[in-house]
Amino acid sequence: MAVAFGFVPGTRIATPDGPVPIEALTPGDVVWAWDPSEPAPTRATVVQAPRTPARHLVAIDLGTARLAGLTPGTYVWDAFEEIFRGASSLSTLAELLVGDADGLVATPVVEVPERQVDTPIEVVHLGLDRAGATFLADGVLVRHLEAT
């Protein structure tokens, strides 16, 4: 399996029981998922939650929300361009969908700092039971891991 993205421990994932740190999720757990063809979130089951070391991390600052640490290849929904794009390719022209199970709002990106770390940080990836499903990580809409 090629791992395209991941999140640092402590990143909160939206679930029907409220936000849960990503490192606490295991196969069989349920998260809120969004499907572009559906008006409301649905449930998706975690089928995998592998962990891998990462040295290159990106943060996404939206003013009202912040993803503190994710890998550069993590896909986020750019509402301005209406496409998924890798976190490292975002600019301040992008608008990401931010919110909770009650609704999402397009929010402008303020800053996308990248950093290299000397000691690798273990990042967690989520695989869901539905192809193309998206979920909320610290309130930001992202795309799940798909095995390749």
XYZ file of N, CA and C in Angstrom:
444
model
N 0.854 -1.182 0.000
C 0.000 0.000 0.000
C 0.892 1.235 0.000
N 0.627 2.179 -0.859
C 1.329 3.458 -0.860
C 0.540 4.428 0.006
N 1.214 5.041 0.963
C 0.529 5.959 1.865
C 0.699 7.372 1.337
N -0.415 8.025 1.056
C -0.380 9.362 0.478
C -0.519 10.451 1.516
N -1.111 10.141 2.661
C -1.331 11.210 3.612
C -1.477 10.700 5.030
N -1.400 11.630 5.970
C -1.570 11.274 7.370
C -1.633 12.531 8.227
N -1.976 12.319 9.484
C -2.161 13.410 10.437
C -1.387 13.123 11.713
N -0.889 14.175 12.350
C -0.185 14.001 13.610
C -1.178 13.594 14.693
N -0.694 12.854 15.714
C -1.563 12.519 16.839
C -2.165 13.790 17.445
N -3.382 13.650 17.916
C -4.093 14.789 18.487
C -5.078 15.421 17.530
N -4.933 15.143 16.229
C -5.900 15.651 15.250
C -7.255 15.036 15.564
N -8.262 15.863 15.707
C -9.602 15.377 16.076
C -10.421 15.050 14.823
N -11.024 13.867 14.853
C -11.850 13.395 13.746
C -13.310 13.414 14.188
N -14.200 13.942 13.332
C -15.629 14.021 13.657
C -16.253 12.629 13.640
N -16.914 12.270 14.740
C -17.624 10.992 14.843
C -19.025 11.266 15.391
N -19.937 10.298 15.277
C -21.277 10.495 15.841
C -21.262 10.744 17.358
N -20.185 10.330 18.038
C -20.064 10.545 19.483
C -19.252 11.790 19.825
N -18.938 12.611 18.830
C -18.122 13.800 19.055
C -16.705 13.595 18.539
N -15.878 14.647 18.587
C -14.508 14.553 18.076
C -13.678 13.531 18.859
N -12.874 12.748 18.114
C -12.015 11.728 18.701
C -10.610 11.915 18.136
N -9.563 11.857 18.990
C -8.199 11.938 18.456
C -7.953 10.813 17.453
N -7.321 11.135 16.353
C -7.130 10.154 15.279
C -6.421 8.901 15.766
N -5.475 9.047 16.682
C -4.722 7.886 17.151
C -5.575 6.922 17.972
N -6.758 7.355 18.429
C -7.656 6.486 19.199
C -8.595 5.681 18.309
N -8.667 6.009 17.018
C -9.566 5.295 16.108
C -8.939 3.980 15.653
N -9.761 2.953 15.590
C -9.312 1.631 15.150
C -10.332 1.065 14.171
N -9.952 0.051 13.401
C -10.913 -0.557 12.493
C -12.196 -0.954 13.232
N -13.326 -0.624 12.603
C -14.631 -0.883 13.186
C -15.269 0.371 13.775
N -14.460 1.380 14.097
C -15.018 2.640 14.606
C -15.757 3.367 13.491
N -16.700 4.223 13.871
C -17.519 4.956 12.901
C -17.170 6.434 12.961
N -17.029 7.050 11.784
C -16.784 8.492 11.675
C -17.862 9.101 10.783
N -18.031 10.411 10.881
C -18.908 11.106 9.936
C -18.182 11.210 8.610
N -18.886 10.943 7.524
C -18.320 11.042 6.179
C -19.240 11.894 5.324
N -18.656 12.537 4.325
C -19.428 13.375 3.417
C -19.278 12.834 2.014
N -20.393 12.774 1.322
C -20.437 12.348 -0.067
C -20.988 13.547 -0.838
N -20.281 13.982 -1.885
C -20.749 15.162 -2.626
C -22.183 15.063 -3.131
N -22.699 13.843 -3.308
C -24.059 13.702 -3.824
C -25.114 13.707 -2.714
N -24.694 13.758 -1.464
C -25.630 13.737 -0.340
C -25.636 15.078 0.383
N -26.791 15.553 0.840
C -26.855 16.854 1.509
C -26.375 16.832 2.958
N -26.306 15.661 3.575
C -25.935 15.577 4.986
C -24.862 14.507 5.173
N -24.135 14.575 6.274
C -23.117 13.548 6.513
C -23.751 12.180 6.734
N -22.983 11.150 6.428
C -23.405 9.775 6.662
C -22.315 9.091 7.489
N -22.592 7.891 7.886
C -21.612 7.149 8.677
C -20.706 6.334 7.764
N -19.429 6.291 8.111
C -18.461 5.437 7.421
C -17.673 4.698 8.490
N -17.277 3.491 8.171
C -16.529 2.674 9.117
C -15.044 2.717 8.787
N -14.233 2.865 9.814
C -12.777 2.819 9.654
C -12.404 1.366 9.357
N -11.687 1.141 8.255
C -11.245 -0.207 7.909
C -9.743 -0.376 8.129
N -9.025 0.731 8.190
C -7.598 0.673 8.499
C -7.155 1.997 9.096
N -6.143 1.918 9.954
C -5.584 3.118 10.586
C -4.083 2.925 10.752
N -3.365 2.758 9.631
C -1.921 2.529 9.725
C -1.174 3.779 10.197
N -0.008 3.529 10.743
C 0.864 4.602 11.220
C 2.203 4.489 10.518
N 2.741 5.614 10.101
C 4.049 5.642 9.459
C 4.802 6.885 9.917
N 6.127 6.839 9.872
C 6.900 8.026 10.250
C 6.909 9.055 9.122
N 6.927 10.318 9.505
C 6.998 11.405 8.515
C 7.978 12.461 9.010
N 8.718 13.049 8.082
C 9.654 14.128 8.411
C 9.202 15.478 7.848
N 8.317 15.434 6.867
C 7.856 16.658 6.209
C 6.390 16.853 6.561
N 6.072 17.966 7.201
C 4.712 18.242 7.635
C 4.255 19.609 7.160
N 2.948 19.749 7.039
C 2.311 20.994 6.635
C 1.283 21.328 7.708
N 1.087 22.605 7.967
C -0.019 23.071 8.807
C -0.925 23.905 7.913
N -2.190 23.945 8.219
C -3.119 24.797 7.465
C -3.816 25.708 8.462
N -3.583 26.999 8.308
C -4.180 27.997 9.189
C -5.317 28.674 8.443
N -6.518 28.582 9.020
C -7.704 29.180 8.412
C -8.264 30.316 9.268
N -7.502 30.750 10.235
C -7.985 31.793 11.131
C -8.916 31.232 12.182
N -10.060 30.673 11.757
C -11.031 30.108 12.697
C -10.776 28.630 12.975
N -9.934 28.001 12.186
C -9.598 26.578 12.363
C -8.141 26.392 11.958
N -7.527 25.330 12.475
C -6.131 25.057 12.132
C -5.887 23.560 12.182
N -5.345 23.040 11.095
C -4.839 21.680 11.077
C -3.356 21.799 11.390
N -2.942 21.302 12.549
C -1.588 21.542 13.029
C -0.521 20.726 12.330
N -0.849 19.540 11.883
C 0.173 18.728 11.250
C -0.394 17.634 10.380
N -0.075 17.703 9.094
C -0.480 16.683 8.147
C 0.605 16.562 7.104
N 0.625 15.454 6.404
C 1.637 15.273 5.375
C 1.256 16.072 4.133
N 2.258 16.493 3.347
C 1.993 17.365 2.197
C 1.018 16.792 1.170
N 0.944 15.463 1.051
C 0.069 14.856 0.056
C -1.369 14.673 0.506
N -1.693 15.077 1.724
C -3.061 14.944 2.215
C -3.991 15.784 1.351
N -5.069 15.181 0.875
C -6.007 15.900 0.015
C -7.072 16.619 0.827
N -7.244 17.895 0.521
C -8.288 18.718 1.135
C -9.146 19.287 0.005
N -10.406 19.575 0.300
C -11.318 20.100 -0.706
C -11.131 21.604 -0.810
N -10.714 22.071 -1.974
C -10.591 23.499 -2.253
C -11.928 23.957 -2.842
N -12.740 24.613 -2.017
C -14.075 25.030 -2.449
C -14.012 26.120 -3.509
N -12.928 26.896 -3.554
C -12.783 27.955 -4.554
C -12.610 27.338 -5.941
N -11.732 26.341 -6.048
C -11.468 25.672 -7.328
C -12.394 24.475 -7.562
N -13.079 24.032 -6.505
C -13.945 22.863 -6.547
C -13.216 21.596 -6.976
N -12.047 21.373 -6.320
C -11.254 20.163 -6.559
C -10.544 19.772 -5.258
N -10.154 18.490 -5.185
C -9.263 18.075 -4.113
C -7.854 18.414 -4.545
N -7.075 18.933 -3.611
C -5.672 19.214 -3.920
C -4.815 18.860 -2.713
N -3.555 18.544 -2.973
C -2.624 18.221 -1.899
C -2.383 19.441 -1.018
N -2.225 19.202 0.263
C -2.052 20.294 1.224
C -0.886 21.200 0.870
N 0.201 20.635 0.367
C 1.371 21.465 0.064
C 1.160 22.365 -1.147
N 0.112 22.119 -1.938
C -0.131 22.959 -3.117
C -1.152 24.069 -2.852
N -1.610 24.188 -1.600
C -2.579 25.237 -1.272
C -1.916 26.605 -1.233
N -2.696 27.624 -1.530
C -2.235 29.009 -1.401
C -3.321 29.791 -0.675
N -3.063 31.058 -0.464
C -4.068 31.892 0.206
C -5.252 32.208 -0.710
N -5.243 31.708 -1.935
C -6.399 31.843 -2.816
C -7.419 30.734 -2.564
N -6.998 29.686 -1.849
C -7.871 28.539 -1.602
C -8.885 28.843 -0.502
N -10.008 28.155 -0.586
C -11.024 28.185 0.470
C -11.351 26.732 0.795
N -11.211 26.367 2.062
C -11.481 25.003 2.480
C -12.821 24.935 3.184
N -13.451 23.759 3.134
C -14.716 23.573 3.840
C -14.420 23.224 5.294
N -14.981 24.025 6.192
C -14.743 23.889 7.622
C -16.083 23.813 8.324
N -16.177 22.960 9.350
C -17.417 22.905 10.104
C -17.525 21.673 10.954
N -18.767 21.180 11.056
C -19.066 19.992 11.841
C -20.232 19.266 11.182
N -20.801 18.286 11.883
C -21.880 17.490 11.299
C -23.114 18.327 10.977
N -23.209 19.519 11.534
C -24.361 20.386 11.266
C -24.203 21.230 10.009
N -23.006 21.318 9.464
C -22.818 22.084 8.236
C -21.383 22.496 8.008
N -21.074 22.797 6.757
C -19.733 23.201 6.353
C -19.781 24.570 5.701
N -18.728 25.360 5.916
C -18.654 26.717 5.372
C -17.306 26.883 4.679
N -17.298 27.490 3.492
C -16.046 27.785 2.797
C -15.294 28.855 3.583
N -14.029 28.559 3.909
C -13.214 29.444 4.739
C -11.873 29.682 4.055
N -11.457 30.944 3.885
C -10.196 31.237 3.204
C -8.979 30.734 3.983
N -7.994 30.249 3.241
C -6.719 29.841 3.825
C -5.921 31.099 4.166
N -5.381 31.142 5.377
C -4.567 32.280 5.814
C -3.091 32.004 5.548
N -2.655 30.773 5.863
C -1.244 30.429 5.737
C -1.098 28.915 5.669
N -0.059 28.431 4.960
C 0.228 27.001 4.865
C 1.721 26.780 5.088
N 2.173 26.904 6.344
C 3.604 26.699 6.594
C 3.986 25.227 6.507
N 5.160 24.962 5.932
C 5.703 23.609 5.857
C 6.929 23.544 6.745
N 7.211 22.344 7.260
C 8.404 22.193 8.089
C 8.984 20.795 7.940
N 10.280 20.722 8.077
C 11.003 19.461 8.122
C 11.355 19.212 9.587
N 11.254 17.975 10.023
C 11.628 17.643 11.394
C 12.807 16.679 11.372
N 13.715 16.835 12.345
C 14.892 15.962 12.411
C 14.517 14.543 12.809
N 13.642 14.438 13.793
C 13.185 13.132 14.262
C 11.807 12.867 13.669
N 11.646 11.761 12.943
C 10.340 11.482 12.333
C 9.212 11.464 13.362
N 8.061 11.958 12.957
C 6.857 11.954 13.770
C 5.921 10.911 13.189
N 5.363 10.073 14.049
C 4.424 9.055 13.575
C 3.109 9.731 13.205
N 2.681 9.546 11.962
C 1.395 10.079 11.524
C 0.425 8.921 11.333
N -0.862 9.229 11.485
C -1.912 8.212 11.386
C -2.722 8.483 10.122
N -3.053 7.428 9.422
C -3.836 7.490 8.193
C -5.159 6.790 8.453
N -6.219 7.220 7.823
C -7.510 6.533 7.967
C -7.973 6.004 6.628
N -8.364 4.758 6.606
C -9.027 4.173 5.455
C -10.467 3.900 5.840
N -11.402 4.316 5.009
C -12.826 4.138 5.288
C -13.424 3.091 4.358
N -14.611 2.617 4.701
C -15.246 1.546 3.937
C -15.933 2.015 2.660
N -15.867 3.301 2.364
C -16.518 3.820 1.155
C -15.510 4.577 0.306
N -15.358 4.165 -0.927
C -14.421 4.831 -1.840
C -14.814 6.290 -2.021
N -13.839 7.156 -1.977
C -14.080 8.573 -2.219
C -14.678 9.333 -1.057
N -14.886 8.663 0.086
C -15.491 9.349 1.232
C -14.531 10.392 1.795
N -15.095 11.414 2.359
C -14.317 12.456 3.005
C -14.725 12.529 4.470
N -13.860 13.104 5.294
C -14.166 13.232 6.711
C -13.587 14.543 7.217
N -13.941 14.909 8.454
C -13.446 16.150 9.048
C -12.285 15.859 9.981
N -11.162 16.517 9.725
C -9.982 16.458 10.591
C -9.799 17.862 11.158
N -9.941 18.000 12.467
C -9.915 19.318 13.122
C -10.852 20.295 12.421
N -11.993 19.778 11.963
C -13.022 20.616 11.365
C -12.838 20.911 9.890
N -11.768 20.396 9.264
C -11.476 20.660 7.859
C -11.788 19.409 7.038
N -12.499 19.573 5.916
C -12.874 18.438 5.065
C -11.655 17.916 4.326
N -11.356 16.608 4.518
C -10.212 15.950 3.891
C -10.668 14.633 3.283
N -9.831 14.061 2.424
C -10.165 12.803 1.775
C -9.437 11.662 2.461
N -10.097 10.501 2.524
C -9.503 9.369 3.237
C -8.466 8.631 2.397
N -7.698 7.804 3.097
C -6.671 6.966 2.500
C -7.304 5.920 1.611
N -6.735 5.745 0.425
C -7.187 4.655 -0.434
C -5.981 3.811 -0.777
N -6.077 2.513 -0.613
C -4.969 1.621 -0.900
C -4.663 1.634 -2.386
N -3.376 1.582 -2.712
C -2.961 1.501 -4.109
C -2.007 0.352 -4.299
